[in-house]
PDB file of C-alpha atoms and ligand atoms in Angstrom:
ATOM      1  CA  MET A   1     327.936-161.330 175.091  1.00  0.00           C
ATOM      2  CA  ALA A   2     331.388-162.715 175.754  1.00  0.00           C
ATOM      3  CA  GLU A   3     331.933-163.055 172.035  1.00  0.00           C
ATOM      4  CA  TYR A   4     330.892-159.471 171.487  1.00  0.00           C
ATOM      5  CA  ARG A   5     333.483-158.352 173.997  1.00  0.00           C
ATOM      6  CA  THR A   6     336.175-160.436 172.305  1.00  0.00           C
ATOM      7  CA  GLU A   7     335.401-158.683 169.041  1.00  0.00           C
ATOM      8  CA  GLN A   8     335.687-155.273 170.651  1.00  0.00           C
ATOM      9  CA  LYS A   9     338.962-156.233 172.220  1.00  0.00           C
ATOM     10  CA  LYS A  10     340.257-157.392 168.855  1.00  0.00           C
ATOM     11  CA  MET A  11     339.184-154.118 167.254  1.00  0.00           C
ATOM     12  CA  LEU A  12     341.107-152.229 169.897  1.00  0.00           C
ATOM     13  CA  SER A  13     344.279-154.286 169.677  1.00  0.00           C
ATOM     14  CA  ASP A  14     344.149-154.261 165.856  1.00  0.00           C
ATOM     15  CA  PHE A  15     343.953-150.503 165.934  1.00  0.00           C
ATOM     16  CA  LEU A  16     346.873-150.234 168.349  1.00  0.00           C
ATOM     17  CA  LYS A  17     348.928-152.678 166.277  1.00  0.00           C
ATOM     18  CA  ALA A  18     348.309-150.631 163.135  1.00  0.00           C
ATOM     19  CA  ASN A  19     349.527-147.575 165.028  1.00  0.00           C
ATOM     20  CA  ARG A  20     352.295-149.126 167.068  1.00  0.00           C
ATOM     21  CA  ASP A  21     354.402-145.984 167.128  1.00  0.00           C
ATOM     22  CA  GLN A  22     351.677-143.920 168.717  1.00  0.00           C
ATOM     23  CA  ALA A  23     350.405-143.502 172.222  1.00  0.00           C
ATOM     24  CA  TYR A  24     346.792-142.569 172.843  1.00  0.00           C
ATOM     25  CA  THR A  25     344.611-141.487 175.678  1.00  0.00           C
ATOM     26  CA  VAL A  26     341.392-143.475 176.003  1.00  0.00           C
ATOM     27  CA  GLU A  27     339.469-140.463 174.635  1.00  0.00           C
ATOM     28  CA  ASP A  28     341.788-140.271 171.589  1.00  0.00           C
ATOM     29  CA  LEU A  29     341.364-143.986 171.015  1.00  0.00           C
ATOM     30  CA  VAL A  30     337.603-143.785 170.882  1.00  0.00           C
ATOM     31  CA  GLU A  31     337.721-140.771 168.574  1.00  0.00           C
ATOM     32  CA  LYS A  32     340.256-142.252 166.142  1.00  0.00           C
ATOM     33  CA  MET A  33     338.567-145.639 166.079  1.00  0.00           C
ATOM     34  CA  ARG A  34     335.234-144.003 165.387  1.00  0.00           C
ATOM     35  CA  GLU A  35     336.706-142.389 162.274  1.00  0.00           C
ATOM     36  CA  LEU A  36     337.676-145.861 161.097  1.00  0.00           C
ATOM     37  CA  TYR A  37     334.961-148.185 162.310  1.00  0.00           C
ATOM     38  CA  GLY A  38     332.055-145.836 162.820  1.00  0.00           C
ATOM     39  CA  GLU A  39     329.363-146.643 165.337  1.00  0.00           C
ATOM     40  CA  ASN A  40     330.648-150.147 166.062  1.00  0.00           C
ATOM     41  CA  VAL A  41     333.258-148.668 168.351  1.00  0.00           C
ATOM     42  CA  PRO A  42     332.586-149.464 172.012  1.00  0.00           C
ATOM     43  CA  ALA A  43     331.776-146.693 174.476  1.00  0.00           C
ATOM     44  CA  LEU A  44     334.457-144.889 176.443  1.00  0.00           C
ATOM     45  CA  SER A  45     333.871-146.902 179.610  1.00  0.00           C
ATOM     46  CA  THR A  46     334.153-150.177 177.677  1.00  0.00           C
ATOM     47  CA  VAL A  47     337.356-149.094 175.935  1.00  0.00           C
ATOM     48  CA  TYR A  48     338.730-148.126 179.315  1.00  0.00           C
ATOM     49  CA  ARG A  49     337.918-151.575 180.689  1.00  0.00           C
ATOM     50  CA  LEU A  50     339.330-153.351 177.661  1.00  0.00           C
ATOM     51  CA  ILE A  51     342.568-151.380 177.664  1.00  0.00           C
ATOM     52  CA  THR A  52     343.023-152.093 181.364  1.00  0.00           C
ATOM     53  CA  ARG A  53     342.797-155.793 180.528  1.00  0.00           C
ATOM     54  CA  LEU A  54     345.386-155.406 177.764  1.00  0.00           C
ATOM     55  CA  VAL A  55     347.726-153.630 180.189  1.00  0.00           C
ATOM     56  CA  GLU A  56     347.312-156.477 182.688  1.00  0.00           C
ATOM     57  CA  GLU A  57     348.031-158.986 179.959  1.00  0.00           C
ATOM     58  CA  GLY A  58     351.201-157.097 179.045  1.00  0.00           C
ATOM     59  CA  THR A  59     350.109-156.356 175.469  1.00  0.00           C
ATOM     60  CA  VAL A  60     349.743-152.648 176.059  1.00  0.00           C
ATOM     61  CA  LYS A  61     351.926-150.305 178.029  1.00  0.00           C
ATOM     62  CA  ARG A  62     350.509-147.447 180.028  1.00  0.00           C
ATOM     63  CA  PHE A  63     352.422-144.295 180.872  1.00  0.00           C
ATOM     64  CA  VAL A  64     351.872-140.708 181.910  1.00  0.00           C
ATOM     65  CA  LYS A  65     351.542-138.203 179.124  1.00  0.00           C
ATOM     66  CA  GLY A  66     354.172-135.465 179.368  1.00  0.00           C
ATOM     67  CA  HIS A  67     353.750-133.473 182.529  1.00  0.00           C
ATOM     68  CA  SER A  68     350.042-134.071 182.753  1.00  0.00           C
ATOM     69  CA  ARG A  69     348.360-136.642 184.919  1.00  0.00           C
ATOM     70  CA  ARG A  70     346.682-138.314 182.008  1.00  0.00           C
ATOM     71  CA  PHE A  71     347.570-141.785 180.915  1.00  0.00           C
ATOM     72  CA  VAL A  72     348.401-142.770 177.386  1.00  0.00           C
ATOM     73  CA  TYR A  73     348.478-146.297 176.004  1.00  0.00           C
ATOM     74  CA  GLN A  74     350.661-147.931 173.421  1.00  0.00           C
ATOM     75  CA  ILE A  75     351.026-151.498 172.210  1.00  0.00           C
ATOM     76  CA  VAL A  76     354.185-153.442 173.053  1.00  0.00           C
ATOM     77  CA  GLU A  77     355.318-156.816 171.836  1.00  0.00           C
ATOM     78  CA  GLY A  78     354.778-159.830 174.065  1.00  0.00           C
ATOM     79  CA  GLU A  79     355.540-160.946 177.598  1.00  0.00           C
ATOM     80  CA  HIS A  80     359.177-160.177 177.214  1.00  0.00           C
ATOM     81  CA  CYS A  81     358.468-156.503 177.853  1.00  0.00           C
ATOM     82  CA  ARG A  82     357.997-157.189 181.544  1.00  0.00           C
ATOM     83  CA  SER A  83     361.713-157.788 181.962  1.00  0.00           C
ATOM     84  CA  HIS A  84     363.150-154.495 180.779  1.00  0.00           C
ATOM     85  CA  LEU A  85     362.703-150.752 180.899  1.00  0.00           C
ATOM     86  CA  HIS A  86     361.337-148.719 178.032  1.00  0.00           C
ATOM     87  CA  MET A  87     362.482-145.513 176.436  1.00  0.00           C
ATOM     88  CA  LYS A  88     360.081-143.067 174.912  1.00  0.00           C
ATOM     89  CA  CYS A  89     361.323-140.695 172.217  1.00  0.00           C
ATOM     90  CA  ILE A  90     359.813-137.243 172.582  1.00  0.00           C
ATOM     91  CA  GLY A  91     360.849-136.441 169.012  1.00  0.00           C
ATOM     92  CA  CYS A  92     359.003-139.127 167.061  1.00  0.00           C
ATOM     93  CA  GLY A  93     356.940-140.709 169.809  1.00  0.00           C
ATOM     94  CA  ARG A  94     358.402-144.193 169.391  1.00  0.00           C
ATOM     95  CA  LEU A  95     358.662-146.537 172.344  1.00  0.00           C
ATOM     96  CA  LEU A  96     361.974-148.380 172.434  1.00  0.00           C
ATOM     97  CA  HIS A  97     362.961-151.451 174.416  1.00  0.00           C
ATOM     98  CA  LEU A  98     366.043-151.254 176.603  1.00  0.00           C
ATOM     99  CA  ASP A  99     368.274-154.311 176.517  1.00  0.00           C
ATOM    100  CA  ASP A 100     367.356-156.719 179.355  1.00  0.00           C
ATOM    101  CA  ARG A 101     370.866-156.860 180.732  1.00  0.00           C
ATOM    102  CA  VAL A 102     371.384-153.078 180.643  1.00  0.00           C
ATOM    103  CA  SER A 103     367.998-152.657 182.259  1.00  0.00           C
ATOM    104  CA  ASP A 104     368.921-155.020 185.111  1.00  0.00           C
ATOM    105  CA  GLU A 105     372.255-153.314 185.658  1.00  0.00           C
ATOM    106  CA  LEU A 106     370.593-149.931 185.804  1.00  0.00           C
ATOM    107  CA  LEU A 107     367.965-151.054 188.291  1.00  0.00           C
ATOM    108  CA  TYR A 108     370.572-152.822 190.364  1.00  0.00           C
ATOM    109  CA  ALA A 109     372.701-149.653 190.458  1.00  0.00           C
ATOM    110  CA  VAL A 110     369.740-147.580 191.648  1.00  0.00           C
ATOM    111  CA  ARG A 111     368.826-150.179 194.272  1.00  0.00           C
ATOM    112  CA  SER A 112     372.304-150.479 195.701  1.00  0.00           C
ATOM    113  CA  SER A 113     373.176-146.785 195.683  1.00  0.00           C
ATOM    114  CA  SER A 114     369.860-145.386 196.866  1.00  0.00           C
ATOM    115  CA  GLN A 115     368.043-148.295 198.525  1.00  0.00           C
ATOM    116  CA  PHE A 116     365.276-147.637 196.086  1.00  0.00           C
ATOM    117  CA  SER A 117     363.487-150.302 194.151  1.00  0.00           C
ATOM    118  CA  VAL A 118     362.254-149.067 190.766  1.00  0.00           C
ATOM    119  CA  ASN A 119     358.979-150.334 189.403  1.00  0.00           C
ATOM    120  CA  GLU A 120     360.099-151.631 186.040  1.00  0.00           C
ATOM    121  CA  GLU A 121     356.660-151.843 184.502  1.00  0.00           C
ATOM    122  CA  GLU A 122     355.641-148.303 185.391  1.00  0.00           C
ATOM    123  CA  THR A 123     358.906-146.609 184.515  1.00  0.00           C
ATOM    124  CA  VAL A 124     359.562-145.073 181.120  1.00  0.00           C
ATOM    125  CA  LEU A 125     362.683-143.100 180.281  1.00  0.00           C
ATOM    126  CA  PHE A 126     361.952-140.045 178.186  1.00  0.00           C
ATOM    127  CA  GLY A 127     364.481-138.729 175.703  1.00  0.00           C
ATOM    128  CA  GLN A 128     365.482-138.737 172.090  1.00  0.00           C
ATOM    129  CA  CYS A 129     366.172-141.693 169.807  1.00  0.00           C
ATOM    130  CA  ALA A 130     369.253-141.863 167.578  1.00  0.00           C
ATOM    131  CA  ALA A 131     367.313-140.894 164.464  1.00  0.00           C
ATOM    132  CA  CYS A 132     365.790-137.803 166.078  1.00  0.00           C
ATOM    133  CA  ASP A 133     369.066-136.852 167.689  1.00  0.00           C
ATOM    134  CA  ARG A 134     370.645-136.546 164.250  1.00  0.00           C
ATOM    135  CA  LYS A 135     367.835-134.390 162.885  1.00  0.00           C
ATOM    136  CA  PRO A 136     368.548-130.733 163.539  1.00  0.00           C
ATOM    137  CA  GLY A 137     365.815-128.656 165.101  1.00  0.00           C
ATOM    138  CA  VAL A 138     363.402-131.405 166.019  1.00  0.00           C
ATOM    139  CA  GLU A 139     360.674-129.854 168.064  1.00  0.00           C
ATOM    140  CA  LYS A 140     359.910-131.564 171.285  1.00  0.00           C
ATOM    141  CA  GLN A 141     356.517-133.055 170.867  1.00  0.00           C
ATOM    142  CA  GLU A 142     354.582-135.029 173.356  1.00  0.00           C
ATOM    143  CA  ARG A 143     353.373-137.257 170.609  1.00  0.00           C
ATOM    144  CA  GLY A 144     354.810-138.090 167.190  1.00  0.00           C
ATOM    145  CA  GLU A 145     351.993-136.442 165.233  1.00  0.00           C
ATOM    146  CA  LYS A 146     354.230-136.109 162.203  1.00  0.00           C
ATOM    147  CA  ARG A 147     354.571-139.815 161.564  1.00  0.00           C
ATOM    148  CA  LYS A 148     351.789-141.222 159.483  1.00  0.00           C
TER     149      LYS A 148
HETATM  150 ZN1  LIG B 201     359.770-154.048 175.659  1.00  0.00          ZN
HETATM  151 ZN1  LIG B 202     362.726-140.466 167.725  1.00  0.00          ZN
END
């Protein structure tokens, strides 16, 4: 049983690693994985449980999708990601890592000017990456559907 769960978790993280530029809702994940792996894909409730574990472990980052209240999930690299803020490009959907030092300075500035302590892990800055900024007429997409 435990082994079975490990396999499912590996399937999930393999899928996310292969699509590291994309963020998915749990429903999307199940649907896309089913196209790839067929009936072996765990049920929605299991995927939800597994992804929650991955978020706790720091492998996956969770954020709110656009203006909705739905959560989307995307893989991030390693423990290190707990010590800086992230930036999400609304043009291509990529998640970028803010420099640790810049991140600290920013949070410190907010704390000292507004007596407000930002939750680093939950906060994602939305905007446009350098590559998308240079492209004229990039439509603002919630997700980078255009990339592979
Ligand atoms: Zn990071
Ligand atoms: Zn971009």
